[in-house]
mmCIF file of C-alpha atoms in Angstrom:
data_model
loop_
_atom_site.group_PDB
_atom_site.id
_atom_site.type_symbol
_atom_site.label_atom_id
_atom_site.label_comp_id
_atom_site.label_asym_id
_atom_site.label_seq_id
_atom_site.Cartn_x
_atom_site.Cartn_y
_atom_site.Cartn_z
ATOM 1 C CA MET A 1 0.000 0.000 0.000
ATOM 2 C CA LYS A 2 1.558 3.252 -1.104
ATOM 3 C CA ARG A 3 1.773 6.099 1.295
ATOM 4 C CA ARG A 4 -1.026 8.448 0.385
ATOM 5 C CA LYS A 5 -0.322 11.292 -1.946
ATOM 6 C CA LYS A 6 -0.251 14.425 0.146
ATOM 7 C CA THR A 7 -2.013 17.517 -1.007
ATOM 8 C CA ARG A 8 0.023 19.938 -3.032
ATOM 9 C CA LYS A 9 -2.071 22.866 -2.073
ATOM 10 C CA LEU A 10 -0.985 25.468 0.442
ATOM 11 C CA ILE A 11 -2.859 26.206 3.718
ATOM 12 C CA ALA A 12 -3.383 29.883 4.401
ATOM 13 C CA CYS A 13 -1.065 31.376 7.032
ATOM 14 C CA ALA A 14 0.659 28.033 7.634
ATOM 15 C CA THR A 15 4.381 27.947 8.184
ATOM 16 C CA VAL A 16 4.671 26.629 4.646
ATOM 17 C CA LEU A 17 8.428 27.032 4.279
ATOM 18 C CA ALA A 18 9.605 26.238 7.803
ATOM 19 C CA GLY A 19 11.839 23.430 6.602
ATOM 20 C CA LEU A 20 13.462 25.288 3.729
ATOM 21 C CA ILE A 21 16.462 26.887 5.384
ATOM 22 C CA LEU A 22 18.869 24.132 4.340
ATOM 23 C CA GLY A 23 17.700 24.091 0.756
ATOM 24 C CA ALA A 24 17.572 27.773 -0.104
ATOM 25 C CA THR A 25 19.730 29.071 -2.937
ATOM 26 C CA ARG A 26 20.318 32.478 -4.429
ATOM 27 C CA GLY A 27 18.629 33.259 -7.730
ATOM 28 C CA ASP A 28 20.695 33.368 -10.915
ATOM 29 C CA ALA A 29 20.880 36.916 -12.216
ATOM 30 C CA HIS A 30 21.370 35.604 -15.765
ATOM 31 C CA LYS A 31 18.436 33.202 -15.777
ATOM 32 C CA PRO A 32 16.077 34.043 -18.655
ATOM 33 C CA ILE A 33 12.653 35.408 -17.773
ATOM 34 C CA THR A 34 9.951 33.075 -19.068
ATOM 35 C CA SER A 35 7.277 33.560 -16.406
ATOM 36 C CA LYS A 36 4.142 35.453 -17.335
ATOM 37 C CA TYR A 37 3.627 36.051 -13.631
ATOM 38 C CA THR A 38 5.536 38.642 -11.625
ATOM 39 C CA TYR A 39 6.092 39.107 -7.923
ATOM 40 C CA ALA A 40 4.482 42.536 -7.702
ATOM 41 C CA GLU A 41 1.326 41.785 -9.671
ATOM 42 C CA ASP A 42 0.712 38.094 -9.015
ATOM 43 C CA VAL A 43 2.847 36.408 -6.363
ATOM 44 C CA PHE A 44 2.952 39.045 -3.631
ATOM 45 C CA PRO A 45 -0.852 39.084 -3.158
ATOM 46 C CA ILE A 46 -0.805 35.301 -2.680
ATOM 47 C CA PHE A 47 2.036 35.406 -0.166
ATOM 48 C CA ARG A 48 0.360 38.301 1.654
ATOM 49 C CA ASP A 49 -3.083 36.722 1.891
ATOM 50 C CA ARG A 50 -2.167 33.049 2.269
ATOM 51 C CA CYS A 51 1.176 33.011 4.058
ATOM 52 C CA GLY A 52 1.638 36.441 5.587
ATOM 53 C CA ALA A 53 0.526 35.527 9.088
ATOM 54 C CA CYS A 54 3.699 33.472 9.529
ATOM 55 C CA HIS A 55 6.034 34.506 6.700
ATOM 56 C CA VAL A 56 6.438 38.043 7.986
ATOM 57 C CA ALA A 57 9.155 39.718 9.986
ATOM 58 C CA GLY A 58 8.872 38.418 13.557
ATOM 59 C CA GLY A 59 6.583 35.549 12.556
ATOM 60 C CA ALA A 60 6.947 31.835 13.203
ATOM 61 C CA ALA A 61 8.509 31.071 9.819
ATOM 62 C CA PRO A 62 12.265 31.443 9.293
ATOM 63 C CA MET A 63 11.876 34.093 6.603
ATOM 64 C CA SER A 64 9.529 36.777 5.376
ATOM 65 C CA LEU A 65 8.049 36.462 1.897
ATOM 66 C CA LEU A 66 6.480 39.899 1.869
ATOM 67 C CA THR A 67 9.159 41.763 -0.060
ATOM 68 C CA TYR A 68 10.716 40.775 -3.357
ATOM 69 C CA GLN A 69 14.189 40.936 -1.851
ATOM 70 C CA ASP A 70 13.169 38.556 0.946
ATOM 71 C CA ALA A 71 11.286 36.100 -1.247
ATOM 72 C CA VAL A 72 13.406 35.655 -4.356
ATOM 73 C CA PRO A 73 16.383 33.872 -2.700
ATOM 74 C CA TRP A 74 13.973 31.121 -1.642
ATOM 75 C CA ALA A 75 12.293 30.599 -5.005
ATOM 76 C CA VAL A 76 13.994 27.289 -5.832
ATOM 77 C CA ALA A 77 13.292 25.921 -2.373
ATOM 78 C CA ILE A 78 9.670 27.068 -2.562
ATOM 79 C CA ARG A 79 9.231 25.256 -5.858
ATOM 80 C CA ASP A 80 10.904 22.066 -4.625
ATOM 81 C CA GLU A 81 8.915 21.892 -1.402
ATOM 82 C CA LEU A 82 5.605 22.458 -3.148
ATOM 83 C CA MET A 83 6.344 19.934 -5.879
ATOM 84 C CA ALA A 84 7.447 17.322 -3.329
ATOM 85 C CA ALA A 85 4.365 18.051 -1.179
ATOM 86 C CA HIS A 86 6.555 18.279 1.911
ATOM 87 C CA MET A 87 4.725 21.377 2.974
ATOM 88 C CA PRO A 88 2.385 22.757 4.239
ATOM 89 C CA PRO A 89 1.961 21.131 7.635
ATOM 90 C CA TRP A 90 -1.702 20.401 6.870
ATOM 91 C CA ASP A 91 -1.763 16.637 7.034
ATOM 92 C CA ALA A 92 -5.320 15.840 5.962
ATOM 93 C CA GLU A 93 -5.907 14.524 2.459
ATOM 94 C CA ASP A 94 -8.162 16.532 0.204
ATOM 95 C CA GLY A 95 -11.424 14.902 -0.777
ATOM 96 C CA PHE A 96 -11.793 12.474 2.130
ATOM 97 C CA GLY A 97 -14.076 14.197 4.600
ATOM 98 C CA GLN A 98 -15.009 17.871 4.768
ATOM 99 C CA LEU A 99 -12.972 19.979 7.191
ATOM 100 C CA LYS A 100 -12.806 23.583 8.339
ATOM 101 C CA ASN A 101 -9.625 25.674 8.143
ATOM 102 C CA ALA A 102 -8.290 23.783 5.117
ATOM 103 C CA HIS A 103 -7.292 27.081 3.528
ATOM 104 C CA THR A 104 -5.362 25.776 0.536
ATOM 105 C CA LEU A 105 -4.137 27.492 -2.571
ATOM 106 C CA SER A 106 -6.352 27.381 -5.599
ATOM 107 C CA ALA A 107 -5.003 25.754 -8.732
ATOM 108 C CA SER A 108 -4.397 29.170 -10.275
ATOM 109 C CA GLU A 109 -2.526 30.416 -7.207
ATOM 110 C CA LEU A 110 -0.332 27.337 -7.117
ATOM 111 C CA ASP A 111 0.348 27.712 -10.830
ATOM 112 C CA ALA A 112 1.378 31.343 -10.394
ATOM 113 C CA ILE A 113 3.935 30.536 -7.698
ATOM 114 C CA LEU A 114 5.463 27.580 -9.535
ATOM 115 C CA VAL A 115 5.653 29.326 -12.909
ATOM 116 C CA TRP A 116 7.184 32.395 -11.265
ATOM 117 C CA ALA A 117 9.766 30.313 -9.387
ATOM 118 C CA ASN A 118 10.669 28.330 -12.517
ATOM 119 C CA GLY A 119 10.559 31.252 -14.913
ATOM 120 C CA GLY A 120 13.230 33.615 -13.661
ATOM 121 C CA THR A 121 11.366 35.156 -10.683
ATOM 122 C CA PRO A 122 10.558 38.479 -12.381
ATOM 123 C CA GLN A 123 9.921 41.367 -10.033
ATOM 124 C CA GLY A 124 7.364 43.175 -12.155
ATOM 125 C CA ASP A 125 6.611 46.876 -12.011
ATOM 126 C CA ARG A 126 9.402 48.358 -9.901
ATOM 127 C CA THR A 127 7.567 51.633 -9.580
ATOM 128 C CA LYS A 128 4.623 49.932 -7.923
ATOM 129 C CA LYS A 129 4.784 50.570 -4.203
ATOM 130 C CA LEU A 130 3.732 47.419 -2.384
ATOM 131 C CA PRO A 131 2.279 47.589 1.124
ATOM 132 C CA ALA A 132 4.545 46.531 3.946
ATOM 133 C CA PRO A 133 2.419 44.161 6.064
ATOM 134 C CA ALA A 134 3.407 43.881 9.704
ATOM 135 C CA LEU A 135 2.935 40.963 12.068
ATOM 136 C CA GLU A 136 -0.630 40.942 13.376
ATOM 137 C CA HIS A 137 -0.461 40.445 17.114
ATOM 138 C CA THR A 138 -4.119 40.482 18.106
ATOM 139 C CA TRP A 139 -6.843 38.064 19.193
ATOM 140 C CA ALA A 140 -8.322 36.498 16.042
ATOM 141 C CA LEU A 141 -11.847 36.359 17.542
ATOM 142 C CA GLY A 142 -11.639 39.737 19.230
ATOM 143 C CA PRO A 143 -10.961 40.366 22.930
ATOM 144 C CA PRO A 144 -11.676 37.239 25.015
ATOM 145 C CA ASP A 145 -13.909 37.169 28.069
ATOM 146 C CA VAL A 146 -10.876 36.243 30.150
ATOM 147 C CA ALA A 147 -7.182 36.404 29.240
ATOM 148 C CA LEU A 148 -4.898 34.175 31.317
ATOM 149 C CA GLN A 149 -1.207 35.030 31.141
ATOM 150 C CA MET A 150 1.715 32.767 31.955
ATOM 151 C CA PRO A 151 2.728 33.400 35.581
ATOM 152 C CA SER A 152 6.154 34.621 34.456
ATOM 153 C CA ALA A 153 8.234 34.819 31.316
ATOM 154 C CA PHE A 154 10.083 31.756 30.076
ATOM 155 C CA THR A 155 13.465 32.221 28.419
ATOM 156 C CA LEU A 156 14.798 29.814 25.824
ATOM 157 C CA PRO A 157 18.551 30.003 26.500
ATOM 158 C CA ALA A 158 21.080 31.076 23.901
ATOM 159 C CA ASP A 159 22.559 27.577 23.687
ATOM 160 C CA LYS A 160 19.216 25.818 23.172
ATOM 161 C CA LEU A 161 17.243 25.630 19.933
ATOM 162 C CA GLU A 162 14.007 24.100 21.202
ATOM 163 C CA ASP A 163 12.199 23.030 24.343
ATOM 164 C CA THR A 164 8.734 22.023 25.545
ATOM 165 C CA ARG A 165 7.402 23.477 28.781
ATOM 166 C CA GLU A 166 4.197 23.390 30.824
ATOM 167 C CA PHE A 167 2.763 26.305 32.769
ATOM 168 C CA VAL A 168 -0.146 26.318 35.221
ATOM 169 C CA LEU A 169 -2.172 29.402 34.406
ATOM 170 C CA PRO A 170 -3.292 31.512 37.361
ATOM 171 C CA THR A 171 -7.039 32.004 37.003
ATOM 172 C CA GLY A 172 -7.746 34.279 39.955
ATOM 173 C CA THR A 173 -11.513 34.553 40.387
ATOM 174 C CA ALA A 174 -12.254 33.869 36.701
ATOM 175 C CA LEU A 175 -13.103 30.215 37.384
ATOM 176 C CA ASP A 176 -14.690 30.484 40.822
ATOM 177 C CA SER A 177 -17.806 28.959 39.284
ATOM 178 C CA GLU A 178 -18.240 26.468 36.481
ATOM 179 C CA ARG A 179 -17.854 27.840 32.989
ATOM 180 C CA TRP A 180 -18.861 26.803 29.503
ATOM 181 C CA ILE A 181 -16.294 27.565 26.818
ATOM 182 C CA ARG A 182 -17.108 28.097 23.135
ATOM 183 C CA ALA A 183 -13.565 28.921 21.999
ATOM 184 C CA ILE A 184 -9.984 29.146 23.251
ATOM 185 C CA ASP A 185 -7.109 30.970 21.598
ATOM 186 C CA LEU A 186 -3.431 31.647 22.203
ATOM 187 C CA LEU A 187 -1.736 35.021 21.862
ATOM 188 C CA PRO A 188 1.994 34.261 21.731
ATOM 189 C CA GLY A 189 4.235 36.609 23.633
ATOM 190 C CA THR A 190 7.026 36.048 21.107
ATOM 191 C CA PRO A 191 5.492 34.557 17.955
ATOM 192 C CA ALA A 192 8.874 33.794 16.394
ATOM 193 C CA ILE A 193 9.579 30.935 18.826
ATOM 194 C CA VAL A 194 6.108 29.577 19.711
ATOM 195 C CA ARG A 195 5.726 26.568 17.407
ATOM 196 C CA ASN A 196 2.625 24.877 18.869
ATOM 197 C CA ALA A 197 0.620 24.769 22.067
ATOM 198 C CA ALA A 198 -2.066 22.861 23.958
ATOM 199 C CA VAL A 199 -4.373 23.690 26.847
ATOM 200 C CA THR A 200 -5.586 20.916 29.144
ATOM 201 C CA ILE A 201 -7.167 20.643 32.579
ATOM 202 C CA ARG A 202 -4.631 20.051 35.345
ATOM 203 C CA GLY A 203 -4.528 16.456 36.515
ATOM 204 C CA GLN A 204 -5.799 15.182 33.180
ATOM 205 C CA THR A 205 -2.962 16.246 30.922
ATOM 206 C CA GLY A 206 -0.798 13.633 29.249
ATOM 207 C CA VAL A 207 1.917 13.177 26.709
ATOM 208 C CA ARG A 208 -0.499 11.740 24.144
ATOM 209 C CA LEU A 209 -2.738 14.644 23.302
ATOM 210 C CA GLY A 210 -4.678 12.650 20.744
ATOM 211 C CA SER A 211 -6.254 10.449 23.399
ATOM 212 C CA ASP A 212 -6.735 12.901 26.257
ATOM 213 C CA PRO A 213 -10.450 13.663 26.696
ATOM 214 C CA LYS A 214 -9.717 17.004 28.380
ATOM 215 C CA VAL A 215 -7.753 18.700 25.613
ATOM 216 C CA LEU A 216 -9.405 22.104 25.389
ATOM 217 C CA MET A 217 -7.172 23.584 22.694
ATOM 218 C CA LEU A 218 -4.544 22.576 20.164
ATOM 219 C CA TRP A 219 -2.877 25.597 18.565
ATOM 220 C CA THR A 220 -0.600 26.042 15.560
ATOM 221 C CA PRO A 221 0.675 29.338 14.086
ATOM 222 C CA GLY A 222 -1.530 31.033 11.544
ATOM 223 C CA GLU A 223 -4.596 28.885 12.183
ATOM 224 C CA ARG A 224 -7.743 30.694 13.225
ATOM 225 C CA PRO A 225 -9.542 29.233 16.269
ATOM 226 C CA VAL A 226 -12.864 27.514 15.579
ATOM 227 C CA PRO A 227 -15.756 28.192 17.975
ATOM 228 C CA THR A 228 -17.987 25.276 18.895
ATOM 229 C CA PRO A 229 -21.372 25.082 17.126
ATOM 230 C CA ALA A 230 -24.268 26.935 18.707
ATOM 231 C CA GLY A 231 -25.517 25.170 21.819
ATOM 232 C CA ALA A 232 -22.324 23.151 22.331
ATOM 233 C CA ALA A 233 -19.425 24.016 24.620
ATOM 234 C CA PHE A 234 -16.557 22.622 26.648
ATOM 235 C CA HIS A 235 -17.256 22.358 30.367
ATOM 236 C CA LEU A 236 -14.855 23.763 32.936
ATOM 237 C CA PRO A 237 -15.633 22.813 36.538
ATOM 238 C CA ALA A 238 -15.355 25.450 39.222
ATOM 239 C CA HIS A 239 -11.769 26.164 40.303
ATOM 240 C CA ALA A 240 -10.354 24.190 37.384
ATOM 241 C CA GLU A 241 -6.652 24.730 36.819
ATOM 242 C CA LEU A 242 -5.554 25.035 33.232
ATOM 243 C CA VAL A 243 -2.199 23.837 31.951
ATOM 244 C CA LEU A 244 -0.589 25.492 28.955
ATOM 245 C CA ARG A 245 1.978 23.383 27.131
ATOM 246 C CA ILE A 246 4.146 25.192 24.601
ATOM 247 C CA ARG A 247 6.725 23.813 22.226
ATOM 248 C CA TYR A 248 9.364 26.430 21.589
ATOM 249 C CA LYS A 249 11.677 26.351 18.586
ATOM 250 C CA LYS A 250 14.056 28.978 17.257
ATOM 251 C CA THR A 251 14.640 29.692 13.608
ATOM 252 C CA TRP A 252 18.143 30.355 12.307
ATOM 253 C CA GLN A 253 17.658 34.068 12.956
ATOM 254 C CA TYR A 254 17.684 33.505 16.719
ATOM 255 C CA GLU A 255 20.445 30.909 17.029
ATOM 256 C CA GLY A 256 22.857 31.843 19.802
ATOM 257 C CA THR A 257 20.379 34.313 21.286
ATOM 258 C CA ALA A 258 18.318 34.013 24.462
ATOM 259 C CA VAL A 259 14.648 34.656 23.664
ATOM 260 C CA ALA A 260 11.884 35.195 26.234
ATOM 261 C CA ASP A 261 8.155 34.525 25.918
ATOM 262 C CA ARG A 262 5.105 35.228 28.047
ATOM 263 C CA SER A 263 2.061 34.049 26.137
ATOM 264 C CA GLN A 264 -1.634 34.428 27.010
ATOM 265 C CA VAL A 265 -4.623 32.117 26.678
ATOM 266 C CA GLY A 266 -7.977 33.672 25.852
ATOM 267 C CA LEU A 267 -11.260 32.078 26.991
ATOM 268 C CA TYR A 268 -14.536 32.824 25.203
ATOM 269 C CA PHE A 269 -17.554 31.943 27.325
ATOM 270 C CA ALA A 270 -20.840 30.426 26.192
ATOM 271 C CA GLY A 271 -24.154 29.967 27.947
ATOM 272 C CA ARG A 272 -24.871 26.642 29.630
ATOM 273 C CA PRO A 273 -25.520 24.163 26.802
ATOM 274 C CA GLY A 274 -27.561 21.674 28.843
ATOM 275 C CA ASP A 275 -26.922 18.234 27.388
ATOM 276 C CA ARG A 276 -24.652 19.639 24.676
ATOM 277 C CA GLU A 277 -21.349 19.339 26.503
ATOM 278 C CA VAL A 278 -18.458 18.541 24.173
ATOM 279 C CA ARG A 279 -17.103 15.144 25.157
ATOM 280 C CA THR A 280 -14.591 12.775 23.642
ATOM 281 C CA LEU A 281 -14.689 9.240 22.288
ATOM 282 C CA ALA A 282 -11.197 7.730 22.347
ATOM 283 C CA LEU A 283 -9.901 4.898 20.162
ATOM 284 C CA THR A 284 -6.510 3.254 20.527
ATOM 285 C CA GLY A 285 -4.593 0.644 18.584
ATOM 286 C CA THR A 286 -1.122 -0.521 17.576
ATOM 287 C CA ALA A 287 0.284 -0.508 14.035
ATOM 288 C CA PRO A 288 3.349 -2.670 13.309
ATOM 289 C CA PRO A 289 5.550 -1.620 10.376
ATOM 290 C CA GLY A 290 4.359 -2.690 6.938
ATOM 291 C CA ARG A 291 0.996 -4.204 7.840
ATOM 292 C CA PRO A 292 -2.344 -2.369 7.941
ATOM 293 C CA VAL A 293 -4.482 -2.772 11.042
ATOM 294 C CA THR A 294 -8.097 -1.836 11.684
ATOM 295 C CA PHE A 295 -9.826 -1.153 14.982
ATOM 296 C CA SER A 296 -13.174 0.377 15.832
ATOM 297 C CA ARG A 297 -15.552 1.437 18.564
ATOM 298 C CA ALA A 298 -19.339 1.343 18.587
ATOM 299 C CA LEU A 299 -21.496 4.255 19.712
ATOM 300 C CA ASP A 300 -23.830 3.625 22.632
ATOM 301 C CA GLY A 301 -25.923 6.701 21.877
ATOM 302 C CA ASN A 302 -26.872 9.171 19.160
ATOM 303 C CA ILE A 303 -24.180 11.780 18.629
ATOM 304 C CA GLU A 304 -23.017 14.638 16.456
ATOM 305 C CA ALA A 305 -19.289 14.376 15.747
ATOM 306 C CA LEU A 306 -17.697 17.833 15.762
ATOM 307 C CA ALA A 307 -13.955 17.329 15.433
ATOM 308 C CA LEU A 308 -11.163 14.800 15.472
ATOM 309 C CA ARG A 309 -7.625 14.600 16.856
ATOM 310 C CA ALA A 310 -5.003 12.003 16.052
ATOM 311 C CA ASP A 311 -1.588 11.105 17.424
ATOM 312 C CA THR A 312 0.732 8.334 16.276
ATOM 313 C CA GLY A 313 3.813 9.226 18.297
ATOM 314 C CA GLN A 314 6.001 8.866 15.209
ATOM 315 C CA PRO A 315 5.924 9.859 11.533
ATOM 316 C CA ASP A 316 5.146 7.655 8.532
ATOM 317 C CA VAL A 317 1.827 6.388 9.887
ATOM 318 C CA THR A 318 -1.193 6.890 7.648
ATOM 319 C CA LEU A 319 -4.644 6.867 9.234
ATOM 320 C CA GLN A 320 -8.077 6.607 7.695
ATOM 321 C CA VAL A 321 -11.074 7.280 9.914
ATOM 322 C CA GLU A 322 -14.653 6.733 8.822
ATOM 323 C CA ALA A 323 -18.033 6.207 10.411
ATOM 324 C CA VAL A 324 -20.196 3.222 9.496
ATOM 325 C CA ARG A 325 -23.896 3.616 10.249
ATOM 326 C CA PRO A 326 -26.076 0.628 11.247
ATOM 327 C CA ASN A 327 -27.522 0.569 7.716
ATOM 328 C CA GLY A 328 -24.019 -0.038 6.341
ATOM 329 C CA SER A 329 -23.455 3.404 4.845
ATOM 330 C CA HIS A 330 -19.923 4.788 5.169
ATOM 331 C CA ILE A 331 -19.128 8.399 6.054
ATOM 332 C CA PRO A 332 -15.534 9.528 5.397
ATOM 333 C CA MET A 333 -14.168 11.539 8.304
ATOM 334 C CA ILE A 334 -10.465 12.048 7.625
ATOM 335 C CA ARG A 335 -7.426 10.494 5.987
ATOM 336 C CA LEU A 336 -4.061 11.825 7.103
ATOM 337 C CA THR A 337 -0.439 11.163 7.967
ATOM 338 C CA PRO A 338 -0.148 13.117 11.225
ATOM 339 C CA ARG A 339 3.147 14.710 12.130
ATOM 340 C CA PRO A 340 3.983 14.629 15.834
ATOM 341 C CA ASP A 341 5.147 18.251 15.763
ATOM 342 C CA TRP A 342 1.934 19.550 14.183
ATOM 343 C CA GLN A 343 -0.897 18.208 16.304
ATOM 344 C CA ARG A 344 -4.171 19.971 15.725
ATOM 345 C CA ARG A 345 -7.904 19.544 16.150
ATOM 346 C CA TYR A 346 -9.574 18.925 12.793
ATOM 347 C CA TRP A 347 -13.080 20.390 12.842
ATOM 348 C CA PHE A 348 -15.650 18.919 10.500
ATOM 349 C CA ASP A 349 -17.211 21.435 8.161
ATOM 350 C CA ARG A 350 -20.607 20.357 9.507
ATOM 351 C CA PRO A 351 -21.402 18.145 12.505
ATOM 352 C CA LEU A 352 -21.771 14.508 11.480
ATOM 353 C CA SER A 353 -25.003 12.957 12.780
ATOM 354 C CA LEU A 354 -24.389 9.349 13.806
ATOM 355 C CA PRO A 355 -27.097 7.136 15.338
ATOM 356 C CA ARG A 356 -26.600 4.670 18.136
ATOM 357 C CA GLY A 357 -24.911 1.504 16.917
ATOM 358 C CA SER A 358 -22.700 3.308 14.416
ATOM 359 C CA ARG A 359 -19.013 2.446 14.511
ATOM 360 C CA ILE A 360 -15.973 4.687 14.235
ATOM 361 C CA VAL A 361 -13.455 2.677 12.213
ATOM 362 C CA VAL A 362 -9.727 3.468 12.120
ATOM 363 C CA THR A 363 -7.381 1.881 9.585
ATOM 364 C CA ALA A 364 -3.680 2.497 10.199
ATOM 365 C CA ARG A 365 -0.555 1.610 8.290
ATOM 366 C CA GLN A 366 3.005 2.353 9.307
ATOM 367 C CA SER A 367 5.395 2.685 6.365
ATOM 368 C CA GLY A 368 8.544 3.247 8.411
ATOM 369 C CA PRO A 369 11.380 0.730 8.819
ATOM 370 C CA ALA A 370 10.925 -2.377 10.952
ATOM 371 C CA SER A 371 13.416 -0.931 13.407
ATOM 372 C CA ALA A 372 10.898 1.800 14.229
ATOM 373 C CA GLY A 373 8.777 -0.714 16.129
ATOM 374 C CA PRO A 374 4.992 -0.616 16.421
ATOM 375 C CA ALA A 375 3.247 2.741 16.491
ATOM 376 C CA SER A 376 0.715 3.483 19.212
ATOM 377 C CA ILE A 377 -2.337 5.015 17.581
ATOM 378 C CA HIS A 378 -4.603 7.388 19.484
ATOM 379 C CA VAL A 379 -7.660 8.900 17.818
ATOM 380 C CA ALA A 380 -10.138 11.116 19.652
ATOM 381 C CA VAL A 381 -13.517 12.176 18.273
ATOM 382 C CA ASP A 382 -15.062 15.218 19.943
ATOM 383 C CA PHE A 383 -18.857 15.044 19.984
ATOM 384 C CA VAL A 384 -22.090 16.152 21.592
ATOM 385 C CA SER A 385 -25.023 13.907 22.435
ATOM 386 C CA ARG A 386 -28.073 14.057 20.186
ATOM 387 C CA TYR A 387 -31.526 13.136 21.410
#
């Protein structure tokens, strides 16, 4: 079974070129211009609208793409990464399930970038003054009801490139009573080094985020938070303590430099949803190298599936998740090769209504070497009960 063909489209605001630093080369001044597309007229608007949240000065990506001078040295690497489908870090396969936040490039946008990169990287009208976008450092959903800041700044030392840390967030009186949460967001203190983050309830956090039923948020740079559907919310008991886990990683620009961060978590409250509390159905299995395995779990009630999380603990594991209704009909949910460093919650475009007796079926195949050993598969489906 071949490893699935990854999408060659580009997610908006993703850190599309984060792995390009080793492959970048300077453009050839004598290369003939064959591209009908230019940076100023065609490529810049795509980079600005699709990639500018990260590929901007001070952003999470290792380079800005928002000036011609910044972008053109990376043209060959951009082309190679897109053609090889190594990026973006959006792991879900197009066409199998319908998901939110899959902000990919259109065919015409992808064509413009590749033709430009292959065709001499023309600048275009040099008299045209392009805007100079700055890093947006604001709450994507507007000011939260409560903003919880890390108790103190954390400094990633000069001699360290990456680290993962956990912080218990002081809540003061904000959680003196139970709360219902419709959305959670992260505002990085220093966006350039915050690579991903998770928020869990203290005492229920674990290494394997994919299987933890109390994961309130999974965050990646450039991805807009998704509120829960109307009438559904996460439940926070009174006096709950929240744990923020952040993976820090420097780009080459900060090597040898100590960098501090003090991020904030924003909580957006909802009214009490009654029986519409977001809960989690967990599935686990083991996938040995080279042999597909299938495992499933039956539903003991009627539900609406809202989102899905997956963790394999290692790369090169392809997962397919589908729902099978009692009448035998199959509903594709997601097919992906999750990367351990890019864990996220995949929200379905619309809630999936599944009656009692339906089964969630996971098929996993590990394509890594035998020496990698079996992969531990954890899949979590977030849902609300339906009566």
